[in-house]
Each structure stands twice: as C-alpha cells, then as structure tokens.
mmCIF file of C-alpha atoms in Angstrom:
data_model
loop_
_atom_site.group_PDB
_atom_site.id
_atom_site.type_symbol
_atom_site.label_atom_id
_atom_site.label_comp_id
_atom_site.label_asym_id
_atom_site.label_seq_id
_atom_site.Cartn_x
_atom_site.Cartn_y
_atom_site.Cartn_z
ATOM 1 C CA MET I 1 -30.063 15.442 0.504
ATOM 2 C CA GLN I 2 -27.621 13.136 1.883
ATOM 3 C CA GLN I 3 -24.021 14.467 1.942
ATOM 4 C CA LYS I 4 -21.672 12.208 0.091
ATOM 5 C CA LEU I 5 -17.827 11.894 0.276
ATOM 6 C CA LYS I 6 -16.064 12.217 -3.127
ATOM 7 C CA ILE I 7 -13.086 9.926 -3.748
ATOM 8 C CA ALA I 8 -10.762 9.882 -6.696
ATOM 9 C CA ILE I 9 -9.074 6.649 -7.830
ATOM 10 C CA GLN I 10 -6.883 5.671 -10.680
ATOM 11 C CA LYS I 11 -9.103 4.910 -13.765
ATOM 12 C CA SER I 12 -6.462 2.454 -15.068
ATOM 13 C CA GLY I 13 -2.918 1.221 -14.189
ATOM 14 C CA ARG I 14 -1.356 -0.505 -11.314
ATOM 15 C CA LEU I 15 -3.386 0.802 -8.534
ATOM 16 C CA TYR I 16 -6.866 0.682 -10.199
ATOM 17 C CA GLU I 17 -7.788 -2.939 -9.354
ATOM 18 C CA ASP I 18 -6.438 -2.771 -5.739
ATOM 19 C CA SER I 19 -8.324 0.397 -5.123
ATOM 20 C CA VAL I 20 -11.582 -0.944 -6.276
ATOM 21 C CA LYS I 21 -10.962 -4.278 -4.372
ATOM 22 C CA LEU I 22 -10.340 -2.355 -1.273
ATOM 23 C CA LEU I 23 -13.693 -0.512 -1.454
ATOM 24 C CA LYS I 24 -15.471 -3.775 -2.214
ATOM 25 C CA ASP I 25 -13.748 -5.458 0.733
ATOM 26 C CA CYS I 26 -15.010 -2.489 2.775
ATOM 27 C CA GLY I 27 -18.510 -3.496 1.866
ATOM 28 C CA ILE I 28 -18.938 -0.710 -0.591
ATOM 29 C CA ASP I 29 -20.795 -1.499 -3.877
ATOM 30 C CA VAL I 30 -18.786 -0.110 -6.675
ATOM 31 C CA LYS I 31 -19.952 -0.411 -10.297
ATOM 32 C CA ASN I 32 -17.753 1.002 -13.009
ATOM 33 C CA GLY I 33 -18.845 0.755 -16.661
ATOM 34 C CA ILE I 34 -16.509 0.971 -19.462
ATOM 35 C CA ASN I 35 -15.103 4.447 -19.855
ATOM 36 C CA LYS I 36 -17.237 5.764 -17.195
ATOM 37 C CA LEU I 37 -15.591 8.496 -15.111
ATOM 38 C CA LYS I 38 -17.894 8.779 -12.206
ATOM 39 C CA THR I 39 -20.215 6.424 -10.297
ATOM 40 C CA GLU I 40 -21.893 6.255 -6.874
ATOM 41 C CA ALA I 41 -21.854 3.597 -4.245
ATOM 42 C CA GLU I 42 -25.440 2.158 -3.630
ATOM 43 C CA ASN I 43 -24.843 1.309 0.085
ATOM 44 C CA PHE I 44 -22.540 3.902 1.265
ATOM 45 C CA PRO I 45 -22.515 7.828 0.808
ATOM 46 C CA LEU I 46 -19.585 7.817 -1.673
ATOM 47 C CA GLU I 47 -19.062 9.194 -5.149
ATOM 48 C CA ILE I 48 -16.211 7.642 -6.983
ATOM 49 C CA TYR I 49 -14.268 9.498 -9.657
ATOM 50 C CA PHE I 50 -11.994 7.480 -12.025
ATOM 51 C CA LEU I 51 -9.097 9.825 -12.923
ATOM 52 C CA ARG I 52 -5.420 9.792 -14.232
ATOM 53 C CA ASP I 53 -3.164 8.954 -11.441
ATOM 54 C CA ASP I 54 -1.063 12.134 -11.915
ATOM 55 C CA ASP I 55 -4.204 14.318 -11.677
ATOM 56 C CA ILE I 56 -5.474 12.976 -8.315
ATOM 57 C CA PRO I 57 -3.354 15.330 -5.973
ATOM 58 C CA GLN I 58 -4.566 18.426 -7.844
ATOM 59 C CA TYR I 59 -8.200 17.393 -7.682
ATOM 60 C CA VAL I 60 -7.946 16.665 -4.003
ATOM 61 C CA GLU I 61 -6.257 20.000 -3.535
ATOM 62 C CA ASP I 62 -8.928 21.822 -5.398
ATOM 63 C CA GLY I 63 -11.652 20.131 -3.588
ATOM 64 C CA VAL I 64 -13.153 18.433 -6.733
ATOM 65 C CA ALA I 65 -12.489 15.159 -4.749
ATOM 66 C CA ASP I 66 -12.483 15.248 -1.058
ATOM 67 C CA ILE I 67 -10.075 12.213 -0.935
ATOM 68 C CA GLY I 68 -8.180 10.046 -3.183
ATOM 69 C CA ILE I 69 -6.051 6.910 -3.498
ATOM 70 C CA VAL I 70 -2.609 7.569 -5.090
ATOM 71 C CA GLY I 71 0.937 6.397 -5.017
ATOM 72 C CA GLU I 72 3.193 8.191 -2.615
ATOM 73 C CA ASN I 73 5.522 8.803 -5.397
ATOM 74 C CA VAL I 74 2.922 10.705 -7.209
ATOM 75 C CA MET I 75 1.767 12.502 -3.986
ATOM 76 C CA TYR I 76 5.332 13.822 -3.248
ATOM 77 C CA GLU I 77 6.129 14.517 -6.864
ATOM 78 C CA LYS I 78 3.070 16.799 -7.410
ATOM 79 C CA ASN I 79 3.493 18.499 -4.072
ATOM 80 C CA LYS I 80 0.087 19.596 -3.832
ATOM 81 C CA LYS I 81 -1.847 20.966 -0.765
ATOM 82 C CA ALA I 82 -3.256 17.526 0.438
ATOM 83 C CA PHE I 83 -2.068 15.263 3.068
ATOM 84 C CA ILE I 84 -1.802 11.496 3.790
ATOM 85 C CA VAL I 85 -4.358 9.952 6.161
ATOM 86 C CA GLU I 86 -3.625 6.269 5.746
ATOM 87 C CA GLU I 87 -0.992 3.974 4.166
ATOM 88 C CA LEU I 88 -2.954 1.244 2.241
ATOM 89 C CA GLY I 89 -0.398 -1.496 1.967
ATOM 90 C CA PHE I 90 -0.667 -2.235 -1.793
ATOM 91 C CA GLY I 91 1.042 -0.874 -4.879
ATOM 92 C CA LYS I 92 4.411 -1.135 -3.160
ATOM 93 C CA CYS I 93 7.339 -0.310 -5.255
ATOM 94 C CA ARG I 94 10.493 1.961 -5.008
ATOM 95 C CA LEU I 95 11.657 4.856 -6.933
ATOM 96 C CA SER I 96 15.300 4.033 -7.772
ATOM 97 C CA ILE I 97 18.420 5.072 -9.597
ATOM 98 C CA ALA I 98 19.665 2.678 -12.236
ATOM 99 C CA VAL I 99 22.839 2.809 -14.351
ATOM 100 C CA GLY I 100 24.387 0.605 -17.034
ATOM 101 C CA ARG I 101 25.158 -2.849 -15.857
ATOM 102 C CA LYS I 102 28.916 -2.496 -16.728
ATOM 103 C CA ASP I 103 29.161 0.873 -14.959
ATOM 104 C CA ASP I 104 31.510 0.994 -12.008
ATOM 105 C CA TYR I 105 29.063 2.559 -9.503
ATOM 106 C CA THR I 106 30.781 3.287 -6.254
ATOM 107 C CA GLY I 107 28.205 5.698 -4.647
ATOM 108 C CA VAL I 108 26.014 8.707 -5.324
ATOM 109 C CA GLY I 109 29.241 10.651 -6.319
ATOM 110 C CA PHE I 110 29.073 8.736 -9.597
ATOM 111 C CA LEU I 111 26.085 10.968 -10.575
ATOM 112 C CA GLN I 112 28.194 14.277 -10.333
ATOM 113 C CA GLY I 113 27.823 15.977 -13.718
ATOM 114 C CA LYS I 114 25.882 13.055 -15.291
ATOM 115 C CA ARG I 115 22.676 13.269 -17.393
ATOM 116 C CA ILE I 116 19.689 11.644 -15.499
ATOM 117 C CA ALA I 117 16.352 10.688 -17.237
ATOM 118 C CA THR I 118 13.229 10.508 -15.147
ATOM 119 C CA SER I 119 9.516 11.309 -14.915
ATOM 120 C CA TYR I 120 10.067 12.477 -11.358
ATOM 121 C CA PRO I 121 12.189 15.541 -11.746
ATOM 122 C CA ILE I 122 11.114 17.199 -8.377
ATOM 123 C CA LEU I 123 11.926 14.013 -6.307
ATOM 124 C CA VAL I 124 15.174 13.656 -8.198
ATOM 125 C CA GLU I 125 16.142 17.182 -7.704
ATOM 126 C CA LYS I 126 15.518 17.000 -3.983
ATOM 127 C CA PHE I 127 17.485 13.762 -3.584
ATOM 128 C CA LEU I 128 20.545 15.227 -5.407
ATOM 129 C CA ALA I 129 20.381 18.509 -3.518
ATOM 130 C CA GLU I 130 20.330 16.382 -0.179
ATOM 131 C CA LYS I 131 23.376 14.538 -1.474
ATOM 132 C CA GLY I 132 25.299 17.619 -2.696
ATOM 133 C CA ILE I 133 25.260 16.436 -6.244
ATOM 134 C CA SER I 134 25.049 18.587 -9.404
ATOM 135 C CA ALA I 135 23.551 16.690 -12.379
ATOM 136 C CA GLU I 136 21.525 17.397 -15.511
ATOM 137 C CA ILE I 137 17.835 16.211 -15.138
ATOM 138 C CA HIS I 138 16.057 15.204 -18.336
ATOM 139 C CA GLU I 139 12.253 14.930 -17.758
ATOM 140 C CA ILE I 140 10.757 12.332 -20.007
ATOM 141 C CA SER I 141 7.417 10.453 -19.775
ATOM 142 C CA GLY I 142 7.183 6.685 -20.450
ATOM 143 C CA SER I 143 9.923 4.333 -21.487
ATOM 144 C CA VAL I 144 12.550 6.048 -19.269
ATOM 145 C CA GLU I 145 14.541 2.802 -19.080
ATOM 146 C CA ILE I 146 15.634 3.123 -22.795
ATOM 147 C CA ALA I 147 17.225 6.517 -22.277
ATOM 148 C CA PRO I 148 20.806 5.261 -21.630
ATOM 149 C CA GLY I 149 20.679 2.917 -24.419
ATOM 150 C CA ILE I 150 19.837 5.669 -27.095
ATOM 151 C CA GLY I 151 22.423 8.027 -25.531
ATOM 152 C CA LEU I 152 19.840 10.427 -23.951
ATOM 153 C CA ALA I 153 21.103 9.819 -20.369
ATOM 154 C CA ASP I 154 23.904 8.288 -18.297
ATOM 155 C CA ALA I 155 21.327 7.047 -15.549
ATOM 156 C CA ILE I 156 17.705 6.883 -14.826
ATOM 157 C CA VAL I 157 15.476 7.362 -11.851
ATOM 158 C CA ASP I 158 12.222 5.198 -12.357
ATOM 159 C CA LEU I 159 9.720 3.156 -10.435
ATOM 160 C CA VAL I 160 10.954 -0.411 -9.690
ATOM 161 C CA SER I 161 9.092 -3.512 -8.614
ATOM 162 C CA SER I 162 10.873 -6.695 -9.620
ATOM 163 C CA GLY I 163 13.730 -5.120 -11.630
ATOM 164 C CA SER I 164 13.140 -7.288 -14.698
ATOM 165 C CA THR I 165 12.504 -4.282 -16.988
ATOM 166 C CA LEU I 166 15.959 -2.703 -15.866
ATOM 167 C CA PHE I 167 17.755 -6.054 -16.542
ATOM 168 C CA MET I 168 16.258 -6.347 -19.983
ATOM 169 C CA ASN I 169 17.421 -2.866 -20.890
ATOM 170 C CA GLY I 170 21.087 -3.521 -19.562
ATOM 171 C CA LEU I 171 20.578 -1.583 -16.458
ATOM 172 C CA LYS I 172 21.220 -2.302 -12.722
ATOM 173 C CA GLU I 173 19.546 -0.757 -9.648
ATOM 174 C CA VAL I 174 21.985 1.088 -7.387
ATOM 175 C CA GLU I 175 20.207 3.479 -5.046
ATOM 176 C CA THR I 176 16.709 3.899 -3.626
ATOM 177 C CA VAL I 177 15.242 7.499 -3.743
ATOM 178 C CA LEU I 178 11.881 6.686 -2.280
ATOM 179 C CA LYS I 179 9.855 3.695 -0.960
ATOM 180 C CA SER I 180 6.289 3.982 -2.191
ATOM 181 C CA GLN I 181 2.938 2.393 -1.627
ATOM 182 C CA ALA I 182 -0.695 3.544 -2.274
ATOM 183 C CA VAL I 183 -1.972 6.060 0.345
ATOM 184 C CA LEU I 184 -5.242 7.685 1.002
ATOM 185 C CA ILE I 185 -5.033 11.515 0.945
ATOM 186 C CA ARG I 186 -7.516 14.158 1.782
ATOM 187 C CA ASN I 187 -8.249 17.794 1.141
ATOM 188 C CA GLU I 188 -7.032 20.121 3.953
ATOM 189 C CA LYS I 189 -10.374 21.861 4.409
ATOM 190 C CA LEU I 190 -12.934 19.124 4.856
ATOM 191 C CA ARG I 191 -16.260 20.054 6.673
ATOM 192 C CA ALA I 192 -17.245 18.396 9.933
ATOM 193 C CA ASP I 193 -19.693 16.231 8.016
ATOM 194 C CA GLN I 194 -17.236 15.117 5.483
ATOM 195 C CA LEU I 195 -14.695 14.257 8.209
ATOM 196 C CA GLN I 196 -17.388 12.057 9.917
ATOM 197 C CA LEU I 197 -17.880 10.205 6.662
ATOM 198 C CA LEU I 198 -14.080 9.790 6.323
ATOM 199 C CA ASP I 199 -13.793 8.317 9.725
ATOM 200 C CA ARG I 200 -16.535 5.817 8.805
ATOM 201 C CA LEU I 201 -14.616 4.892 5.701
ATOM 202 C CA LEU I 202 -11.235 4.715 7.588
ATOM 203 C CA PHE I 203 -12.883 2.357 10.228
ATOM 204 C CA ARG I 204 -13.693 -0.056 7.451
ATOM 205 C CA ILE I 205 -10.380 0.213 5.769
ATOM 206 C CA ARG I 206 -8.382 -0.400 9.019
ATOM 207 C CA ALA I 207 -10.569 -3.489 9.702
ATOM 208 C CA VAL I 208 -9.754 -4.900 6.177
ATOM 209 C CA LYS I 209 -6.059 -4.042 6.646
ATOM 210 C CA LYS I 210 -5.821 -5.655 10.044
ATOM 211 C CA ALA I 211 -7.580 -8.778 8.729
ATOM 212 C CA LYS I 212 -5.096 -9.179 5.874
ATOM 213 C CA ASN I 213 -2.089 -8.930 8.289
ATOM 214 C CA ASN I 214 -3.342 -11.586 10.512
ATOM 215 C CA LYS I 215 -4.418 -15.257 10.478
ATOM 216 C CA TYR I 216 -6.946 -17.047 12.621
ATOM 217 C CA VAL I 217 -5.250 -20.384 14.215
ATOM 218 C CA LEU I 218 -7.003 -23.394 15.747
ATOM 219 C CA LEU I 219 -5.145 -26.126 17.304
ATOM 220 C CA ASN I 220 -5.346 -28.977 19.698
ATOM 221 C CA ALA I 221 -3.074 -28.926 22.754
ATOM 222 C CA PRO I 222 -2.263 -31.475 25.483
ATOM 223 C CA ASN I 223 -3.310 -30.058 28.881
ATOM 224 C CA ASN I 224 0.137 -30.694 30.266
ATOM 225 C CA LYS I 225 1.588 -28.367 27.627
ATOM 226 C CA LEU I 226 -1.263 -25.760 27.688
ATOM 227 C CA GLN I 227 0.459 -22.977 29.371
ATOM 228 C CA GLU I 228 3.738 -23.370 27.242
ATOM 229 C CA ILE I 229 1.579 -23.162 24.093
ATOM 230 C CA ILE I 230 -0.663 -20.311 25.368
ATOM 231 C CA ALA I 231 2.554 -18.368 26.000
ATOM 232 C CA LEU I 232 3.358 -18.511 22.288
ATOM 233 C CA LEU I 233 -0.183 -17.207 21.290
ATOM 234 C CA PRO I 234 -0.882 -13.757 22.741
ATOM 235 C CA GLY I 235 -3.903 -13.228 20.484
ATOM 236 C CA MET I 236 -5.768 -9.917 20.440
ATOM 237 C CA LYS I 237 -6.063 -10.254 24.328
ATOM 238 C CA SER I 238 -5.546 -13.873 25.218
ATOM 239 C CA PRO I 239 -6.282 -17.159 23.276
ATOM 240 C CA THR I 240 -9.599 -18.967 23.720
ATOM 241 C CA VAL I 241 -9.282 -22.358 25.255
ATOM 242 C CA LEU I 242 -12.054 -24.928 25.071
ATOM 243 C CA PRO I 243 -12.002 -28.607 26.417
ATOM 244 C CA LEU I 244 -12.005 -31.330 23.791
ATOM 245 C CA ALA I 245 -14.241 -34.569 24.168
ATOM 246 C CA GLU I 246 -11.038 -36.513 24.617
ATOM 247 C CA PRO I 247 -9.916 -36.067 28.173
ATOM 248 C CA GLY I 248 -6.457 -34.358 28.688
ATOM 249 C CA TRP I 249 -6.800 -32.276 25.481
ATOM 250 C CA SER I 250 -7.926 -28.597 24.826
ATOM 251 C CA SER I 251 -8.776 -26.634 21.750
ATOM 252 C CA VAL I 252 -6.933 -23.432 21.414
ATOM 253 C CA HIS I 253 -8.056 -20.466 19.213
ATOM 254 C CA SER I 254 -6.009 -17.324 18.577
ATOM 255 C CA VAL I 255 -4.762 -14.827 16.045
ATOM 256 C CA LEU I 256 -1.345 -14.517 14.725
ATOM 257 C CA SER I 257 0.273 -11.614 12.773
ATOM 258 C CA GLU I 258 1.493 -12.589 9.261
ATOM 259 C CA ASP I 259 5.055 -11.449 9.898
ATOM 260 C CA ARG I 260 5.632 -13.777 12.855
ATOM 261 C CA PHE I 261 3.297 -16.658 11.623
ATOM 262 C CA TRP I 262 5.784 -19.361 10.352
ATOM 263 C CA ASP I 263 8.189 -19.024 13.382
ATOM 264 C CA ILE I 264 5.359 -19.349 15.761
ATOM 265 C CA ILE I 265 3.785 -22.305 14.020
ATOM 266 C CA GLU I 266 7.158 -24.082 14.219
ATOM 267 C CA GLN I 267 7.387 -23.369 17.913
ATOM 268 C CA LEU I 268 3.802 -24.499 18.415
ATOM 269 C CA LYS I 269 4.630 -27.904 16.892
ATOM 270 C CA ASP I 270 7.753 -28.339 18.973
ATOM 271 C CA ALA I 271 5.645 -27.608 22.210
ATOM 272 C CA GLY I 272 3.217 -30.468 21.215
ATOM 273 C CA ALA I 273 0.366 -28.656 19.384
ATOM 274 C CA GLN I 274 -1.452 -30.909 16.875
ATOM 275 C CA GLY I 275 -4.048 -30.515 14.202
ATOM 276 C CA ILE I 276 -3.119 -26.916 13.511
ATOM 277 C CA LEU I 277 -5.653 -25.080 11.243
ATOM 278 C CA VAL I 278 -4.934 -21.704 9.665
ATOM 279 C CA ILE I 279 -7.896 -19.665 8.524
ATOM 280 C CA PRO I 280 -7.908 -16.240 6.611
ATOM 281 C CA ILE I 281 -9.708 -13.518 8.342
ATOM 282 C CA GLU I 282 -11.990 -11.346 6.234
ATOM 283 C CA LYS I 283 -12.410 -8.433 8.649
ATOM 284 C CA MET I 284 -10.982 -7.596 12.095
ATOM 285 C CA ILE I 285 -12.206 -5.043 14.358
ATOM 286 C CA ILE I 286 -10.223 -4.204 17.488
#
C-alpha cells in the first residue's frame, strides 16, 4: 500500500480557498464535497483533512495530520510542538492593537492598567511582557471590535487586513503585535518516507510561488541599444536574445521580479525597447 502524506487545511474561512487553490496550482486534484471532512488526491499521495483553523496545530502535533496550512497567528497562539517549513505568501494580515478613535494614544504606555479584549491572549501577554506593561486581558471569541463600545475593554487586539471594521466601530489601529501569513507546518517526528513526500510537495509549492512573484517579458530592441537593455534584464541566468527579420533589431526574452517590475519597464522604454509584452508565469523551476 502506497504511503500517503496527510495534510490539514481550514474547512472554511479566509485561508480555505487559497489553500485549495495552492494544491490545485501544484497539479494536485482536490475534490471536496459539501461538509466532507476528508478526501484523497487522485494524482498525488496526499490525504486532505478539512478542520477548524484553531485545531490544526494540535492535529499536527499529535500526528493525526503530518502537515498543515495555518495562519502564523494561530500557530504562535496555540504554541504546539510543530514547526514552520514554508511561508506561503497568502492570507497576509496583522495582529494589531486598536483603541478608541478619540483616545490620545502616545505609545504602549497607554495600555498600562487598561483592559484589553482579544482572542489571542498568549500573544498579547507575551507582547505586554516584552514591553513591561501590566494590563488586564479579557479573552473573548468573535466580535472583538465591539468590546470598547459596550464598556468591556479600553482596547482590543485583533486581526486587521484593511482596517475598515475598526473604523466602523470607532477604533484606530495603533500598534502591530505580529505580522501574519499562511504557513505550512509539520509534525516534528516525520518518518523518512513522509519527509520524502513532503520534499516533493515543497518542490511544487516553491515552483508555484516563484512563478507568482515573476513575469515573463518579451521586447524588441535596436541592436545599437542591446547591451544597455540587457544590463537591465538579468533574468534567471541571462536574457535570451534572438534576431528579428528586420535588420538591426533583436527580440529579447527575460524574467522580471514583481517587486521591481514597473521601475525596470520604465527604464527599458527609456533605453529604446519597443513592443514590450508581459506574460504571467504558471510554474517556475529553478
């Protein structure tokens, strides 16, 4: 019987869709029926468990699941015996302190002796201890942002993406406790065959991530400007240069990282590049 790797992902919520999409982008056929808690991939030795986000670190620690996709905030809050093997780049948010919009917040000293409502008491307690602040922590689940408005707390610590929910509840974000994203975690005691399967999965995940962070660029360059343009396009090793049918021109193919893309495109135009095409990359294997 073929050994399978068992992965736990969120059954619903903000990480579910991106987790399933990542597996599918890795070429893994994932089928999840309504209310189904377990499924198997047909084309990769993988069992997928659909669980509550908060339970995933415990399942991985216990070895019920070998690996899991979970938010860093949950991983650190639950403090289980599992460790991060890969940052996945989606589900980005921050665990932040928020106070009333009219409060005169001048620094973390403001929190001294205050009441703080949160669903993340361990992370908040650690943050306050590092800052030398003594405060009263109220652990609540869900709708943390209403706590100041109903007199339960003076401040909150909660996950923030856009900040619109805070604004609607008369709050303002003042400190970041933790920057978070989805991560792949694993059990500490995987066998050699399980580690081999994990390496195969990581190879695919990293190829997908690399592709998302890069663009394939094709352009036409006058030969008298070719060296100047090539200098702007390092590519994976070096750009590919092919002669065009029109004398004095070449076609240049390369890869650009997303974070430098627009700056370099502007420089290419200034250097004389024409007919610039930008194409998404589906997979990128280095």
